[in-house]
Coordinates of C-alpha atoms (C1' of nucleotides) in Angstrom, one line a residue:
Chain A
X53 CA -0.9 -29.7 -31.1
X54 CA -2.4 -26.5 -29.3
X55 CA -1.7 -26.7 -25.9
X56 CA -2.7 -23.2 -24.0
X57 CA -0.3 -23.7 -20.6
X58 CA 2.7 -24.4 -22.5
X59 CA 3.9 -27.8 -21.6
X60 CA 2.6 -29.2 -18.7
X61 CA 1.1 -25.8 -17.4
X62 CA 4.0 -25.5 -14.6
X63 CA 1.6 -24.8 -12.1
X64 CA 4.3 -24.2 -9.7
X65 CA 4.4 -20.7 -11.1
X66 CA 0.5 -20.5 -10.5
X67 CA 1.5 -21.5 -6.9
X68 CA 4.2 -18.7 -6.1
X69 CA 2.1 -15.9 -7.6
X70 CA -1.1 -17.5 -5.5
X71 CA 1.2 -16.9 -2.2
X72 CA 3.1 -13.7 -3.5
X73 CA -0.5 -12.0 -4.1
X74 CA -2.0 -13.3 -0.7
X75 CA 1.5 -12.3 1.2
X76 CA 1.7 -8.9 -0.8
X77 CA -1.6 -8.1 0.1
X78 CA -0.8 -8.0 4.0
X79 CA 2.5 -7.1 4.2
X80 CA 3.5 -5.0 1.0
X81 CA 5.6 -6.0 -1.4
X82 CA 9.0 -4.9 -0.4
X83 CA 8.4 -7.3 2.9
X84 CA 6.8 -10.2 0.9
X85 CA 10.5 -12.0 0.8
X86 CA 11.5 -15.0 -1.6
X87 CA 12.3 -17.0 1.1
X88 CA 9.4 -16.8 2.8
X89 CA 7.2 -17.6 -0.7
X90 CA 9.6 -20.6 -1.5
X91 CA 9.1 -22.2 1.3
X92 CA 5.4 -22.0 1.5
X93 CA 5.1 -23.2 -2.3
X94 CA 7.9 -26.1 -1.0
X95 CA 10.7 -25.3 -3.4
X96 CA 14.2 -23.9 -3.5
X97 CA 15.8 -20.2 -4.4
X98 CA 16.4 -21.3 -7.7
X99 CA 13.2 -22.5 -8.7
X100 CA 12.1 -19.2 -8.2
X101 CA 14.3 -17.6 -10.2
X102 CA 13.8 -20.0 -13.1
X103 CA 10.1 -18.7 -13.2
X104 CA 11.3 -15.0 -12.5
X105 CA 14.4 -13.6 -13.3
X106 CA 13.7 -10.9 -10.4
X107 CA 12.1 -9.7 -7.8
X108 CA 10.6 -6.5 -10.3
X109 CA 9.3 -9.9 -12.7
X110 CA 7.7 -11.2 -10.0
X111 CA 5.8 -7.7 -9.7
X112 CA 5.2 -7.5 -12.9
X113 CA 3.6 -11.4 -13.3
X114 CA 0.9 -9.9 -9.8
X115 CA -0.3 -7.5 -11.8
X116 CA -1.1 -8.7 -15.2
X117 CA -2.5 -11.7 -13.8
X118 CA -4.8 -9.3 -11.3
X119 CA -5.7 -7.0 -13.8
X120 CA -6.5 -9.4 -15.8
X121 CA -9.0 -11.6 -13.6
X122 CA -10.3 -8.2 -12.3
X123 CA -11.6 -7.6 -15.9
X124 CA -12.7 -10.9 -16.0
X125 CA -14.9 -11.1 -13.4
X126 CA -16.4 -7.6 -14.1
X127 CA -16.8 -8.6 -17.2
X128 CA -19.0 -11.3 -16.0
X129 CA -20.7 -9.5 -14.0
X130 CA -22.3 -7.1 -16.8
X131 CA -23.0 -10.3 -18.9
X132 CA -24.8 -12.1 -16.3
X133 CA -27.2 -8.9 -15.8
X134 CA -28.0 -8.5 -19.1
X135 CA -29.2 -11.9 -19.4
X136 CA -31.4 -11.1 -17.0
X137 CA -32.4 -7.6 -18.2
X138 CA -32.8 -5.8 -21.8
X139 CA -33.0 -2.2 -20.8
X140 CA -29.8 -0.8 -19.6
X141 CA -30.3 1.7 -17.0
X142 CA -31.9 -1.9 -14.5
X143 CA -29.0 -3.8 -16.6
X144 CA -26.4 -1.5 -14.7
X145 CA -28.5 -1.5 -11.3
X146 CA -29.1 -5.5 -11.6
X147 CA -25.2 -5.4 -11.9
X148 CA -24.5 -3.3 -9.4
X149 CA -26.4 -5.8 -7.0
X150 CA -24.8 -8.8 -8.2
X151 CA -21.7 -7.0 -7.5
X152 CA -22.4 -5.9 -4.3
X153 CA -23.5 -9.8 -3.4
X154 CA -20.2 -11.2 -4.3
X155 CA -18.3 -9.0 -2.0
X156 CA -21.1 -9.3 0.7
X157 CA -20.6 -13.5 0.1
X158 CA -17.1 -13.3 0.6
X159 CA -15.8 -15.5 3.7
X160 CA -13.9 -12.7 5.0
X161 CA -13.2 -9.1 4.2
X162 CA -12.3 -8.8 0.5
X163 CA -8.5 -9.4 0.2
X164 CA -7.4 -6.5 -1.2
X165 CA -6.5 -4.7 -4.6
X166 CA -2.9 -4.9 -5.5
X167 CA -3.5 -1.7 -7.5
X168 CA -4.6 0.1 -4.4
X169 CA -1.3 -1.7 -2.8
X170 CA 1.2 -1.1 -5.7
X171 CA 0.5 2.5 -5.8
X172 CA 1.8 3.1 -2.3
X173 CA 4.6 1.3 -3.1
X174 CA 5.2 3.1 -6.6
X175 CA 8.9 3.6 -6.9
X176 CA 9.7 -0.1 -6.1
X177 CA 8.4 -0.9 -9.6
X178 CA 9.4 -0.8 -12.9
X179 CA 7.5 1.6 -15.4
X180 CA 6.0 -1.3 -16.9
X181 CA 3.9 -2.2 -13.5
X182 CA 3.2 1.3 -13.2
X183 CA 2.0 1.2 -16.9
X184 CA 0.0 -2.2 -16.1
X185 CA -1.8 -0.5 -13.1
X186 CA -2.8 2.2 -15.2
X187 CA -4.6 0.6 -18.1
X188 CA -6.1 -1.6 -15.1
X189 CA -8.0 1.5 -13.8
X190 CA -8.7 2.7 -17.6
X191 CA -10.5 -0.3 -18.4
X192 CA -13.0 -0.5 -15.5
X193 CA -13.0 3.6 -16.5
X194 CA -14.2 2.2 -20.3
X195 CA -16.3 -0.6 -19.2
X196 CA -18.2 1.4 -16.8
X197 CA -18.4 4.9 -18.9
X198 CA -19.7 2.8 -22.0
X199 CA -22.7 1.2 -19.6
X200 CA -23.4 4.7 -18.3
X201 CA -23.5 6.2 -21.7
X202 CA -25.8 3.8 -22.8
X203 CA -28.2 4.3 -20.0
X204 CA -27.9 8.3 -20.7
X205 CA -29.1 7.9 -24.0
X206 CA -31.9 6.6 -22.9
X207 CA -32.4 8.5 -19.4
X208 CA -31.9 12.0 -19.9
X209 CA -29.9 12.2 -16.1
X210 CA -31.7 14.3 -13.3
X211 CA -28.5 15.3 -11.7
X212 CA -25.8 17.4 -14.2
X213 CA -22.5 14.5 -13.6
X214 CA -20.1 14.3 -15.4
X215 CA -20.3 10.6 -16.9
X216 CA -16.7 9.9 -16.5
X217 CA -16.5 10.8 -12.9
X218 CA -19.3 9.0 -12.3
X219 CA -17.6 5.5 -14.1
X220 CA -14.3 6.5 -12.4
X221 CA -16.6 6.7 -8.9
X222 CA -16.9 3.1 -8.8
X223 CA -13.4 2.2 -8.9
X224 CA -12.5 4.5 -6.1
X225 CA -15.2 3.1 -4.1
X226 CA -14.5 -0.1 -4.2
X227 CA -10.6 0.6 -3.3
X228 CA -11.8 3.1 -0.5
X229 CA -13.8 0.5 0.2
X230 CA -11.9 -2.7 0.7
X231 CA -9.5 -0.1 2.8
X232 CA -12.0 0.6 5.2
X233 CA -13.4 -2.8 5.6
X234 CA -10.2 -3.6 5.9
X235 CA -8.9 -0.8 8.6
X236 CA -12.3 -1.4 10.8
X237 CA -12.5 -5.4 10.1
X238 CA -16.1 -4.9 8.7
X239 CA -16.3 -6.8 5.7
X240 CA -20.2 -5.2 5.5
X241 CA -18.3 -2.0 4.3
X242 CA -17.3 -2.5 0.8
X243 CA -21.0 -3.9 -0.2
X244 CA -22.6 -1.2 1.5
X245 CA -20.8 1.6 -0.7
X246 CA -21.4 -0.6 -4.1
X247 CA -25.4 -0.5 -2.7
X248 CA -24.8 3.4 -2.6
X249 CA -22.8 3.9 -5.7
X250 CA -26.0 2.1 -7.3
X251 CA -28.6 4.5 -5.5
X252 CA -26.3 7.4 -6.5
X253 CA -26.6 6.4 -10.7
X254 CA -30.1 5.5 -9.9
X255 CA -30.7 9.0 -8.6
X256 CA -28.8 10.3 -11.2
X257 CA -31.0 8.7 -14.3
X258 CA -34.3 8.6 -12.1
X259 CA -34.0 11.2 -9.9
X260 CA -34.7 11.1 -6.1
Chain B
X25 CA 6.7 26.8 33.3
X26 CA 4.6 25.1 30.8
X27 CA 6.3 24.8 27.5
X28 CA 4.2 22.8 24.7
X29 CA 6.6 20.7 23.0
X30 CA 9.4 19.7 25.7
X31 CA 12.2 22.0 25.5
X32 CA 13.6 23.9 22.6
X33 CA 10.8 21.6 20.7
X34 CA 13.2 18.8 19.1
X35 CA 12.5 19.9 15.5
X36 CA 14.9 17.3 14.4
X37 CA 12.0 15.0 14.7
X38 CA 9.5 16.3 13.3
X39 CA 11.8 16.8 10.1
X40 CA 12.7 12.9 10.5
X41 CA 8.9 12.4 10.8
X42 CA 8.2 14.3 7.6
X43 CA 10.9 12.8 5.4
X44 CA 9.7 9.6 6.9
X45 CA 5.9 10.2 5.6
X46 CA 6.9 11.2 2.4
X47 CA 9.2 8.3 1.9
X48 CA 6.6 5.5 3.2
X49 CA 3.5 7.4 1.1
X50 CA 6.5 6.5 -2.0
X51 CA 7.3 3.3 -1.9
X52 CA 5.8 1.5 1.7
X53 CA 7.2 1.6 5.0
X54 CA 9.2 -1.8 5.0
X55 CA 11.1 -0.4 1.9
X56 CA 11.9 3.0 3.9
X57 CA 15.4 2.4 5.2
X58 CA 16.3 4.0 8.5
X59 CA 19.9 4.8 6.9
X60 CA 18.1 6.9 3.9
X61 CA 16.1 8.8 6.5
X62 CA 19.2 10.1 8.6
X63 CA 21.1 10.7 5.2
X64 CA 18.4 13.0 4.1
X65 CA 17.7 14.6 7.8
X66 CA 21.6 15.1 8.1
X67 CA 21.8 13.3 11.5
X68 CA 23.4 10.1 12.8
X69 CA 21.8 6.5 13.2
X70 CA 22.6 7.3 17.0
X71 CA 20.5 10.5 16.7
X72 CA 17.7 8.5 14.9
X73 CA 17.5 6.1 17.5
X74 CA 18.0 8.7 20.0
X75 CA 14.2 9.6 19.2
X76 CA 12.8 6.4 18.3
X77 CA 13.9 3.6 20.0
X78 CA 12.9 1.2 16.8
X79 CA 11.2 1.4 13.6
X80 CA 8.1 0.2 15.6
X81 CA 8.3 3.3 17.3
X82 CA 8.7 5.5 14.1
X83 CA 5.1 4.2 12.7
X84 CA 3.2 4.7 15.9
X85 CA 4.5 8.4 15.8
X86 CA 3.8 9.3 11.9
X87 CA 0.6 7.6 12.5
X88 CA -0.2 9.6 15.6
X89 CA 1.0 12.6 13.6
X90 CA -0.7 11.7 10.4
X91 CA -3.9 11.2 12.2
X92 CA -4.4 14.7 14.2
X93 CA -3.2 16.7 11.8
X94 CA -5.9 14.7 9.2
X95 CA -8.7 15.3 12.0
X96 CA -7.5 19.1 12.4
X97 CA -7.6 20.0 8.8
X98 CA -11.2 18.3 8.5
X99 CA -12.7 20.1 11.6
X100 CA -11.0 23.3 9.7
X101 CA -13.0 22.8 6.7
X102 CA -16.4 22.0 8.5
X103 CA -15.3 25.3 10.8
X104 CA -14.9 27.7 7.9
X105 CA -18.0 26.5 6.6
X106 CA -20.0 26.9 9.7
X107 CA -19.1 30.6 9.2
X108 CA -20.1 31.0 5.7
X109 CA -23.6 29.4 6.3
X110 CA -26.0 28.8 9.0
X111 CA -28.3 26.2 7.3
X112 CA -27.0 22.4 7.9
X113 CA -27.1 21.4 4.8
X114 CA -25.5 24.0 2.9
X115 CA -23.0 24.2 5.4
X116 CA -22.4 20.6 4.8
X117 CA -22.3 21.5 1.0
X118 CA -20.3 24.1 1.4
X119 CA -17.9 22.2 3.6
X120 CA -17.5 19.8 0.4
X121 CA -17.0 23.1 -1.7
X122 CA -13.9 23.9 0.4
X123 CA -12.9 20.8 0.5
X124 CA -12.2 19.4 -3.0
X125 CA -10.6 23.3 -3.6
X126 CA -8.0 22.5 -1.0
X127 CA -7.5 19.2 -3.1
X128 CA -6.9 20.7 -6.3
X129 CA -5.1 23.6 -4.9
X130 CA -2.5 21.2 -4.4
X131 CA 1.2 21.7 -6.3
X132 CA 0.9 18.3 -7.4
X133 CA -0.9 14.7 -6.7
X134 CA -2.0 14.0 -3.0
X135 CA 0.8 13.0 -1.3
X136 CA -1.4 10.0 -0.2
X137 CA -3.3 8.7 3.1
X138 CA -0.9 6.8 5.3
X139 CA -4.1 4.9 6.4
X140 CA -4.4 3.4 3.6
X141 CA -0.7 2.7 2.8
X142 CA -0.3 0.9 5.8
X143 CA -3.8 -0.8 5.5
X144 CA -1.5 -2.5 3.0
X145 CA 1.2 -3.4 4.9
X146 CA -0.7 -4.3 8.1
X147 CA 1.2 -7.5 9.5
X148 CA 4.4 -4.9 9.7
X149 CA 2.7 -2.9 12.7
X150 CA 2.1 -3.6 16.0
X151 CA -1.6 -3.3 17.5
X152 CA -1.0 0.1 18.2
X153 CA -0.4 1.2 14.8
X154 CA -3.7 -0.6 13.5
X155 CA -5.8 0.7 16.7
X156 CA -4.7 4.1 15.5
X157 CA -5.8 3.5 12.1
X158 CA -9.2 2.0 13.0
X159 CA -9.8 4.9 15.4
X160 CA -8.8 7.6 12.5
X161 CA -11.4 6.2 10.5
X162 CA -14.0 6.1 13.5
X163 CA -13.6 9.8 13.8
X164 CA -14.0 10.7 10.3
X165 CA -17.1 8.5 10.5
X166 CA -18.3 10.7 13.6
X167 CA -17.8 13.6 12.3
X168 CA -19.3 13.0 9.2
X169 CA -22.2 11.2 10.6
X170 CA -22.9 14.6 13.4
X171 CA -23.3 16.4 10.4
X172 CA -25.6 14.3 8.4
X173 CA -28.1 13.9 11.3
X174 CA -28.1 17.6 11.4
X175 CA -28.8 17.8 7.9
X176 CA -31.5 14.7 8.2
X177 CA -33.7 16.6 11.0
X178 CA -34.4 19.6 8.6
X179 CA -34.3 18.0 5.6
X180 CA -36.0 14.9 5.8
X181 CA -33.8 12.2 3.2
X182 CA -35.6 11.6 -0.2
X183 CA -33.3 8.8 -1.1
X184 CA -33.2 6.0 1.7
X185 CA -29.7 5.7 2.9
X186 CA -28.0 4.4 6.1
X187 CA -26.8 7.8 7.4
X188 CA -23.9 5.9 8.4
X189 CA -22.4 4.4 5.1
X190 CA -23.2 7.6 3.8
X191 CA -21.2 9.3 6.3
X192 CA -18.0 5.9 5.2
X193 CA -18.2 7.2 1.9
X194 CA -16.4 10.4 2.4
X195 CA -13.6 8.5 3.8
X196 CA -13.8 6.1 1.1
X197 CA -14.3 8.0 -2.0
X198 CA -11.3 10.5 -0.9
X199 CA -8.9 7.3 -0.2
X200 CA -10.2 6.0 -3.2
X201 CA -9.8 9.3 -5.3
X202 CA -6.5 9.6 -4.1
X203 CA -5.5 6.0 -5.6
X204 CA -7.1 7.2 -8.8
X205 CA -5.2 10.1 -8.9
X206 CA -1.7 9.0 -7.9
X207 CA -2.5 5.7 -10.5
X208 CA -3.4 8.0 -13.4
X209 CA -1.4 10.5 -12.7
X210 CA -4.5 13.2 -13.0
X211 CA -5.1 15.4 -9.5
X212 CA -8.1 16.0 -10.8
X213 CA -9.3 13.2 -10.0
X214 CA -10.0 13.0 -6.3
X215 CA -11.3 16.8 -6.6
X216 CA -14.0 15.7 -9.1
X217 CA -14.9 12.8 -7.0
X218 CA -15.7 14.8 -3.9
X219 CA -17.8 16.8 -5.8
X220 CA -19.7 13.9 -7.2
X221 CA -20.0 12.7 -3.0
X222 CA -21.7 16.4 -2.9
X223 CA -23.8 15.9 -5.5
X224 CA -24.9 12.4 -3.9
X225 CA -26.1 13.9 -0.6
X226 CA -27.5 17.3 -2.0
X227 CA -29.7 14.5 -4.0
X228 CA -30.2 12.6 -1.0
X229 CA -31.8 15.6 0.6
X230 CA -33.0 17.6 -1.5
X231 CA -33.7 15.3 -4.3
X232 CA -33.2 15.5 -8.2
Chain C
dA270 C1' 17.4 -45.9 -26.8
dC271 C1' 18.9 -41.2 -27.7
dT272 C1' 18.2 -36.4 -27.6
dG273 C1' 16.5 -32.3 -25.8
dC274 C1' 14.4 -29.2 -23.2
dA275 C1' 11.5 -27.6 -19.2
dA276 C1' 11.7 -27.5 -14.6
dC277 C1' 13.9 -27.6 -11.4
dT278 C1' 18.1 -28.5 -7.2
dG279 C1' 22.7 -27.3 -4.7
dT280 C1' 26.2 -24.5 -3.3
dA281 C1' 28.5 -20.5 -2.8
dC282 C1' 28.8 -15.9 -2.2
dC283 C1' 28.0 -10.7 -1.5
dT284 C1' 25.4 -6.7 0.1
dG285 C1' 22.4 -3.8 2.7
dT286 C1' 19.6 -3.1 6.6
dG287 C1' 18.1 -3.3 11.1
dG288 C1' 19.6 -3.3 15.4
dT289 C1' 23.0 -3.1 19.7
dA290 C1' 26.4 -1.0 22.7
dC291 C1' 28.5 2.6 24.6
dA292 C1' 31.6 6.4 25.3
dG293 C1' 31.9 11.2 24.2
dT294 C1' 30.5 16.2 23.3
dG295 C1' 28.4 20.9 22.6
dG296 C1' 25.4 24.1 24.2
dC297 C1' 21.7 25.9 26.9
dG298 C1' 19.1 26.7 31.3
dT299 C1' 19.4 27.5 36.1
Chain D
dA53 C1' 29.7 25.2 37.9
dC54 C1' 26.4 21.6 37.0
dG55 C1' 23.4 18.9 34.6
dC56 C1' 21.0 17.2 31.1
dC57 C1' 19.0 17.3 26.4
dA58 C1' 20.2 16.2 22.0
dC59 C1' 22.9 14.5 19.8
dT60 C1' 27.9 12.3 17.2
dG61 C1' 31.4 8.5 16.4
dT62 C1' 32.9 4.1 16.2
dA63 C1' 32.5 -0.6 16.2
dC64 C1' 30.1 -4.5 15.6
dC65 C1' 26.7 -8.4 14.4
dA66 C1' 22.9 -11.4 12.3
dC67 C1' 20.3 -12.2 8.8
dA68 C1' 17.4 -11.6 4.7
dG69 C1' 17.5 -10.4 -0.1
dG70 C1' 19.6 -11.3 -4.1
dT71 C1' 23.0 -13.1 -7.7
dA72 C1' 25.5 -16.6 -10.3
dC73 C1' 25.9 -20.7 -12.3
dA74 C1' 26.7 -25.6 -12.7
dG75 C1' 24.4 -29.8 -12.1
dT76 C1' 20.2 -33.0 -12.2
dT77 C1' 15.7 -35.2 -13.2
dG78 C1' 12.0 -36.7 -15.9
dC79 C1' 9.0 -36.6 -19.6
dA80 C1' 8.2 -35.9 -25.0
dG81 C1' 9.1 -36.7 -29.3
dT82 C1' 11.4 -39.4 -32.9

DNA sequence: ACTGCAACTGTACCTGTGGTACAGTGGCGT
DNA sequence: ACGCCACTGTACCACAGGTACAGTTGCAGT
């Protein structure tokens, strides 16, 4: 029989890296302690370490399951615009919205990206997070370059950018985002710089 | 008779301060031990405490620190452009110029912005720390946002934009440029990116 | 009913770190 | 000569992080 959660799906493990993400988001990792996440998720030391061998595994389990629902959901966030539009320069701008109204309908300010939080904490980690965190940031670089490429074909750009930059520009907005909404407890913040990142590319393709 | 900095100046903490900065912008603050920082400043745990009466204490000072000298180097950069140009805008431009060459005239990486390492790390600090932080940010934002309504009464904006966010995304795209950079292990990263925030409010005011 | 394995529990133990307490000292300014 | 700044030295403690490993429970498959 195929079953995809091996077993029984030992949602326990779902559990501890559901309170290890939350905790290492607002203390860092290093003061996210094992104690403190077994007790919340109502189990003892050793349950832990059946699911993680170490601390490092635990690290390691964060970040391929963020990077992973990251891509997910932006992902899904290209699909849904282009059901909604054929031509891809308003494809990219319809995205850019939808993207900007998920953040915006988020209770509170946007928890936090454990890339932006790992790479403070770099040398706690094994190569293999640092590796993870990496190919993270190269695939929004891919998804978003092979968008922008696809609207240049078709919009000769205004403004001389390099395309790269300007698919690289996104990420950093969003992590210098979240930090500021964060630092002045403004969730508005972070959708108000996706809402400019879109007039910047619309400037770019359209002009001004 | 006034002397500036107490004495023969207690250089022995500012060298505890700077091994401190460059250990917490490596691996977080909570996984900065006190011990490694007076094995590497060749003092005693007596001399550390001698000048910071707890850890607490050590992250209100390199915050304090990190801050002013941040707000110094930035009202550099706007100064030396002031003197190269007279027009608003291309002394904002200018500004910009400078400041992604003082980026990429760097040896290596940014060594990081301890704003947003401890935006991480937040439930480690007291109020104080945070306050600081929030009113970093503020003062980027002000300085940013003098300049841009300058720039806005000669040059009347071709691309809607809140002046405001405008002025955010600065502080946002170099935080997040920074991230980029440290992640990919490319400095040329955050350089490119404040050349692309250029580019944005060149075609803000001037257009396409 | 028996076997086997996933998913734990229980107990014991060691280390490093943060932090306290306090007495002592070298050198410079006045 | 006096004082005080800027430390050093020694001793000590509590506790969290982390390791090790043997034992237990409960469900699945046959």
């Amino acid at each position: 029989m195929l079953d995809m959660s091996s077993r029984k799906g030992s949602l326990t493990r779902e559990r501890i890296l559901d309170l290890a993400e939350a905790a290492v988001l607002e203390k860092g990792f290093a003061a996210t302690s094992i104690d403190e996440l077994i007790a919340a998720a109502g189990i003892t030391k050793s349950g832990f370490f059946y699911h993680f061998k170490d601390k490092g595994e635990l690290a390691v389990a964060l970040m391929e399951r963020y990077i992973a629902h990251n891509d997910a959901v932006l992902a899904d966030i290209f699909r849904r615009a282009d059901e909604l539009n054929e031509d891809p320069l308003h494809g990219f701008l319809v995205a850019m919205k939808l993207f900007a109204e998920m953040t915006a309908d988020l209770p509170s300010t946007h928890p936090g990206c454990l890339v932006a939080s790992f790479c403070y904490q770099d040398r706690l980690f094994s190569q293999e997070v640092r590796d993870l965190a990496h190919r993270g940031v190269l695939t929004w670089r891919k998804l978003f370059l092979e968008r922008l490429n696809r609207v240049a074909e078709h919009y000769p750009p205004k403004i001389p950018v390099d395309l790269e930059a300007l698919a690289d520009m996104a990420n950093a907005l969003v992590d210098g985002g979240i930090i500021q909404s964060r630092v002045m407890r403004d969730k508005a913040i972070l959708p108000q710089q996706i809402m400019l990142y879109r007039d910047f590319v619309r400037a770019v393709f359209l002009g001004a």
